[in-house]
């Protein structure tokens, strides 16, 4: 019984940490200038041609907690050329998704 309780507490702690990290990453994404040239799924950041997200390292690991990683997917919104849908996932080192959210970002199309 104690093993199960400890395991459940660990999962809950992971989810709380992931929820806090995704809030920080969401703020970064909303304040970052993105363009249609960055469409796709990103697990690496802060390099030429990739999104700049201050709260994560180049490897996608969060600066404040290197056991958690950001996965960012940018896609065109179907009915608008000026909107990108940004879907954020926080994953642990095993690749398990712990938290996710999305937002829409207004962009200018690259020429």
mmCIF file with all atom_site columns, C-alpha atoms in Angstrom:
data_model
loop_
_atom_site.group_PDB
_atom_site.id
_atom_site.type_symbol
_atom_site.label_atom_id
_atom_site.label_alt_id
_atom_site.label_comp_id
_atom_site.label_asym_id
_atom_site.label_entity_id
_atom_site.label_seq_id
_atom_site.pdbx_PDB_ins_code
_atom_site.Cartn_x
_atom_site.Cartn_y
_atom_site.Cartn_z
_atom_site.occupancy
_atom_site.B_iso_or_equiv
_atom_site.pdbx_formal_charge
_atom_site.auth_seq_id
_atom_site.auth_comp_id
_atom_site.auth_asym_id
_atom_site.auth_atom_id
_atom_site.pdbx_PDB_model_num
ATOM 1   C CA . UNK A 1 1   ? 0.000  0.000  0.000   1.00 0.00 ? 1   UNK A CA 1
ATOM 2   C CA . UNK A 1 2   ? 2.808  2.438  0.883   1.00 0.00 ? 2   UNK A CA 1
ATOM 3   C CA . UNK A 1 3   ? 4.497  1.752  -2.454  1.00 0.00 ? 3   UNK A CA 1
ATOM 4   C CA . UNK A 1 4   ? 1.334  2.671  -4.349  1.00 0.00 ? 4   UNK A CA 1
ATOM 5   C CA . UNK A 1 5   ? 0.864  5.881  -2.354  1.00 0.00 ? 5   UNK A CA 1
ATOM 6   C CA . UNK A 1 6   ? 4.487  6.894  -2.930  1.00 0.00 ? 6   UNK A CA 1
ATOM 7   C CA . UNK A 1 7   ? 4.135  6.142  -6.644  1.00 0.00 ? 7   UNK A CA 1
ATOM 8   C CA . UNK A 1 8   ? 0.926  8.183  -6.909  1.00 0.00 ? 8   UNK A CA 1
ATOM 9   C CA . UNK A 1 9   ? 2.539  11.098 -5.058  1.00 0.00 ? 9   UNK A CA 1
ATOM 10  C CA . UNK A 1 10  ? 5.493  11.023 -7.483  1.00 0.00 ? 10  UNK A CA 1
ATOM 11  C CA . UNK A 1 11  ? 3.164  11.158 -10.504 1.00 0.00 ? 11  UNK A CA 1
ATOM 12  C CA . UNK A 1 12  ? 1.276  14.059 -8.976  1.00 0.00 ? 12  UNK A CA 1
ATOM 13  C CA . UNK A 1 13  ? 4.519  15.945 -8.299  1.00 0.00 ? 13  UNK A CA 1
ATOM 14  C CA . UNK A 1 14  ? 5.630  15.376 -11.910 1.00 0.00 ? 14  UNK A CA 1
ATOM 15  C CA . UNK A 1 15  ? 2.324  16.730 -13.194 1.00 0.00 ? 15  UNK A CA 1
ATOM 16  C CA . UNK A 1 16  ? 2.507  19.811 -10.949 1.00 0.00 ? 16  UNK A CA 1
ATOM 17  C CA . UNK A 1 17  ? 6.059  20.573 -12.085 1.00 0.00 ? 17  UNK A CA 1
ATOM 18  C CA . UNK A 1 18  ? 5.094  20.001 -15.732 1.00 0.00 ? 18  UNK A CA 1
ATOM 19  C CA . UNK A 1 19  ? 2.063  22.285 -15.398 1.00 0.00 ? 19  UNK A CA 1
ATOM 20  C CA . UNK A 1 20  ? 4.221  25.082 -14.004 1.00 0.00 ? 20  UNK A CA 1
ATOM 21  C CA . UNK A 1 21  ? 6.831  24.614 -16.732 1.00 0.00 ? 21  UNK A CA 1
ATOM 22  C CA . UNK A 1 22  ? 4.256  24.651 -19.514 1.00 0.00 ? 22  UNK A CA 1
ATOM 23  C CA . UNK A 1 23  ? 2.903  27.977 -18.239 1.00 0.00 ? 23  UNK A CA 1
ATOM 24  C CA . UNK A 1 24  ? 6.379  29.496 -18.509 1.00 0.00 ? 24  UNK A CA 1
ATOM 25  C CA . UNK A 1 25  ? 6.923  28.021 -21.983 1.00 0.00 ? 25  UNK A CA 1
ATOM 26  C CA . UNK A 1 26  ? 3.506  29.269 -23.125 1.00 0.00 ? 26  UNK A CA 1
ATOM 27  C CA . UNK A 1 27  ? 4.412  32.819 -22.093 1.00 0.00 ? 27  UNK A CA 1
ATOM 28  C CA . UNK A 1 28  ? 7.690  32.499 -24.016 1.00 0.00 ? 28  UNK A CA 1
ATOM 29  C CA . UNK A 1 29  ? 5.945  31.213 -27.141 1.00 0.00 ? 29  UNK A CA 1
ATOM 30  C CA . UNK A 1 30  ? 3.366  33.995 -27.022 1.00 0.00 ? 30  UNK A CA 1
ATOM 31  C CA . UNK A 1 31  ? 6.083  36.656 -26.788 1.00 0.00 ? 31  UNK A CA 1
ATOM 32  C CA . UNK A 1 32  ? 8.370  35.123 -29.442 1.00 0.00 ? 32  UNK A CA 1
ATOM 33  C CA . UNK A 1 33  ? 8.179  36.219 -33.052 1.00 0.00 ? 33  UNK A CA 1
ATOM 34  C CA . UNK A 1 34  ? 7.348  33.150 -35.106 1.00 0.00 ? 34  UNK A CA 1
ATOM 35  C CA . UNK A 1 35  ? 6.853  32.772 -38.832 1.00 0.00 ? 35  UNK A CA 1
ATOM 36  C CA . UNK A 1 36  ? 5.527  30.206 -41.247 1.00 0.00 ? 36  UNK A CA 1
ATOM 37  C CA . UNK A 1 37  ? 9.131  29.088 -41.837 1.00 0.00 ? 37  UNK A CA 1
ATOM 38  C CA . UNK A 1 38  ? 9.083  27.448 -38.385 1.00 0.00 ? 38  UNK A CA 1
ATOM 39  C CA . UNK A 1 39  ? 6.166  25.094 -39.108 1.00 0.00 ? 39  UNK A CA 1
ATOM 40  C CA . UNK A 1 40  ? 6.565  21.556 -37.798 1.00 0.00 ? 40  UNK A CA 1
ATOM 41  C CA . UNK A 1 41  ? 7.445  19.834 -34.544 1.00 0.00 ? 41  UNK A CA 1
ATOM 42  C CA . UNK A 1 42  ? 10.409 21.169 -32.611 1.00 0.00 ? 42  UNK A CA 1
ATOM 43  C CA . UNK A 1 43  ? 12.375 19.471 -29.856 1.00 0.00 ? 43  UNK A CA 1
ATOM 44  C CA . UNK A 1 44  ? 15.453 21.691 -30.261 1.00 0.00 ? 44  UNK A CA 1
ATOM 45  C CA . UNK A 1 45  ? 15.443 25.460 -29.898 1.00 0.00 ? 45  UNK A CA 1
ATOM 46  C CA . UNK A 1 46  ? 17.474 28.667 -29.783 1.00 0.00 ? 46  UNK A CA 1
ATOM 47  C CA . UNK A 1 47  ? 19.501 27.977 -32.903 1.00 0.00 ? 47  UNK A CA 1
ATOM 48  C CA . UNK A 1 48  ? 19.398 29.554 -36.351 1.00 0.00 ? 48  UNK A CA 1
ATOM 49  C CA . UNK A 1 49  ? 16.111 28.734 -38.093 1.00 0.00 ? 49  UNK A CA 1
ATOM 50  C CA . UNK A 1 50  ? 14.492 27.348 -34.927 1.00 0.00 ? 50  UNK A CA 1
ATOM 51  C CA . UNK A 1 51  ? 12.116 29.003 -32.460 1.00 0.00 ? 51  UNK A CA 1
ATOM 52  C CA . UNK A 1 52  ? 13.739 31.010 -29.676 1.00 0.00 ? 52  UNK A CA 1
ATOM 53  C CA . UNK A 1 53  ? 12.313 29.933 -26.327 1.00 0.00 ? 53  UNK A CA 1
ATOM 54  C CA . UNK A 1 54  ? 14.231 31.470 -23.383 1.00 0.00 ? 54  UNK A CA 1
ATOM 55  C CA . UNK A 1 55  ? 12.969 28.987 -20.772 1.00 0.00 ? 55  UNK A CA 1
ATOM 56  C CA . UNK A 1 56  ? 14.557 25.988 -22.526 1.00 0.00 ? 56  UNK A CA 1
ATOM 57  C CA . UNK A 1 57  ? 18.046 25.013 -23.584 1.00 0.00 ? 57  UNK A CA 1
ATOM 58  C CA . UNK A 1 58  ? 19.015 24.100 -27.157 1.00 0.00 ? 58  UNK A CA 1
ATOM 59  C CA . UNK A 1 59  ? 18.248 20.455 -26.357 1.00 0.00 ? 59  UNK A CA 1
ATOM 60  C CA . UNK A 1 60  ? 14.686 21.348 -25.306 1.00 0.00 ? 60  UNK A CA 1
ATOM 61  C CA . UNK A 1 61  ? 15.389 20.700 -21.607 1.00 0.00 ? 61  UNK A CA 1
ATOM 62  C CA . UNK A 1 62  ? 13.970 23.362 -19.332 1.00 0.00 ? 62  UNK A CA 1
ATOM 63  C CA . UNK A 1 63  ? 16.562 25.696 -17.830 1.00 0.00 ? 63  UNK A CA 1
ATOM 64  C CA . UNK A 1 64  ? 15.073 25.371 -14.340 1.00 0.00 ? 64  UNK A CA 1
ATOM 65  C CA . UNK A 1 65  ? 14.538 21.600 -14.476 1.00 0.00 ? 65  UNK A CA 1
ATOM 66  C CA . UNK A 1 66  ? 16.598 19.537 -16.905 1.00 0.00 ? 66  UNK A CA 1
ATOM 67  C CA . UNK A 1 67  ? 14.478 16.403 -16.351 1.00 0.00 ? 67  UNK A CA 1
ATOM 68  C CA . UNK A 1 68  ? 11.618 17.929 -18.348 1.00 0.00 ? 68  UNK A CA 1
ATOM 69  C CA . UNK A 1 69  ? 11.564 18.759 -22.051 1.00 0.00 ? 69  UNK A CA 1
ATOM 70  C CA . UNK A 1 70  ? 9.477  20.948 -24.341 1.00 0.00 ? 70  UNK A CA 1
ATOM 71  C CA . UNK A 1 71  ? 7.965  19.644 -27.555 1.00 0.00 ? 71  UNK A CA 1
ATOM 72  C CA . UNK A 1 72  ? 6.449  22.423 -29.685 1.00 0.00 ? 72  UNK A CA 1
ATOM 73  C CA . UNK A 1 73  ? 4.340  21.876 -32.792 1.00 0.00 ? 73  UNK A CA 1
ATOM 74  C CA . UNK A 1 74  ? 3.537  24.830 -35.034 1.00 0.00 ? 74  UNK A CA 1
ATOM 75  C CA . UNK A 1 75  ? 0.873  24.361 -37.686 1.00 0.00 ? 75  UNK A CA 1
ATOM 76  C CA . UNK A 1 76  ? -1.207 26.534 -39.995 1.00 0.00 ? 76  UNK A CA 1
ATOM 77  C CA . UNK A 1 77  ? -4.708 27.340 -38.869 1.00 0.00 ? 77  UNK A CA 1
ATOM 78  C CA . UNK A 1 78  ? -7.083 26.023 -41.564 1.00 0.00 ? 78  UNK A CA 1
ATOM 79  C CA . UNK A 1 79  ? -9.097 29.179 -42.111 1.00 0.00 ? 79  UNK A CA 1
ATOM 80  C CA . UNK A 1 80  ? -6.443 31.855 -41.680 1.00 0.00 ? 80  UNK A CA 1
ATOM 81  C CA . UNK A 1 81  ? -3.079 32.520 -43.280 1.00 0.00 ? 81  UNK A CA 1
ATOM 82  C CA . UNK A 1 82  ? -2.124 34.831 -40.406 1.00 0.00 ? 82  UNK A CA 1
ATOM 83  C CA . UNK A 1 83  ? -2.609 32.360 -37.539 1.00 0.00 ? 83  UNK A CA 1
ATOM 84  C CA . UNK A 1 84  ? -0.339 29.580 -36.362 1.00 0.00 ? 84  UNK A CA 1
ATOM 85  C CA . UNK A 1 85  ? -1.504 27.011 -33.861 1.00 0.00 ? 85  UNK A CA 1
ATOM 86  C CA . UNK A 1 86  ? 1.205  26.361 -31.281 1.00 0.00 ? 86  UNK A CA 1
ATOM 87  C CA . UNK A 1 87  ? 0.760  23.094 -29.383 1.00 0.00 ? 87  UNK A CA 1
ATOM 88  C CA . UNK A 1 88  ? 3.060  22.619 -26.393 1.00 0.00 ? 88  UNK A CA 1
ATOM 89  C CA . UNK A 1 89  ? 3.844  19.367 -24.597 1.00 0.00 ? 89  UNK A CA 1
ATOM 90  C CA . UNK A 1 90  ? 6.030  18.892 -21.551 1.00 0.00 ? 90  UNK A CA 1
ATOM 91  C CA . UNK A 1 91  ? 7.557  15.417 -21.498 1.00 0.00 ? 91  UNK A CA 1
ATOM 92  C CA . UNK A 1 92  ? 9.810  13.678 -19.018 1.00 0.00 ? 92  UNK A CA 1
ATOM 93  C CA . UNK A 1 93  ? 13.123 12.011 -19.862 1.00 0.00 ? 93  UNK A CA 1
ATOM 94  C CA . UNK A 1 94  ? 11.223 8.822  -20.814 1.00 0.00 ? 94  UNK A CA 1
ATOM 95  C CA . UNK A 1 95  ? 9.187  10.774 -23.370 1.00 0.00 ? 95  UNK A CA 1
ATOM 96  C CA . UNK A 1 96  ? 5.937  10.494 -21.396 1.00 0.00 ? 96  UNK A CA 1
ATOM 97  C CA . UNK A 1 97  ? 3.637  13.488 -21.924 1.00 0.00 ? 97  UNK A CA 1
ATOM 98  C CA . UNK A 1 98  ? 2.910  15.161 -18.598 1.00 0.00 ? 98  UNK A CA 1
ATOM 99  C CA . UNK A 1 99  ? 1.150  18.374 -19.639 1.00 0.00 ? 99  UNK A CA 1
ATOM 100 C CA . UNK A 1 100 ? -0.066 20.007 -22.822 1.00 0.00 ? 100 UNK A CA 1
ATOM 101 C CA . UNK A 1 101 ? -1.750 23.171 -24.013 1.00 0.00 ? 101 UNK A CA 1
ATOM 102 C CA . UNK A 1 102 ? -2.109 25.238 -27.154 1.00 0.00 ? 102 UNK A CA 1
ATOM 103 C CA . UNK A 1 103 ? -2.462 28.819 -28.294 1.00 0.00 ? 103 UNK A CA 1
ATOM 104 C CA . UNK A 1 104 ? -2.874 30.746 -31.511 1.00 0.00 ? 104 UNK A CA 1
ATOM 105 C CA . UNK A 1 105 ? -0.243 33.221 -32.653 1.00 0.00 ? 105 UNK A CA 1
ATOM 106 C CA . UNK A 1 106 ? -0.693 35.914 -35.269 1.00 0.00 ? 106 UNK A CA 1
ATOM 107 C CA . UNK A 1 107 ? 2.148  35.892 -37.806 1.00 0.00 ? 107 UNK A CA 1
ATOM 108 C CA . UNK A 1 108 ? 3.098  37.439 -41.087 1.00 0.00 ? 108 UNK A CA 1
ATOM 109 C CA . UNK A 1 109 ? 3.677  34.981 -43.882 1.00 0.00 ? 109 UNK A CA 1
ATOM 110 C CA . UNK A 1 110 ? 7.296  34.631 -45.066 1.00 0.00 ? 110 UNK A CA 1
ATOM 111 C CA . UNK A 1 111 ? 7.995  35.673 -48.617 1.00 0.00 ? 111 UNK A CA 1
#
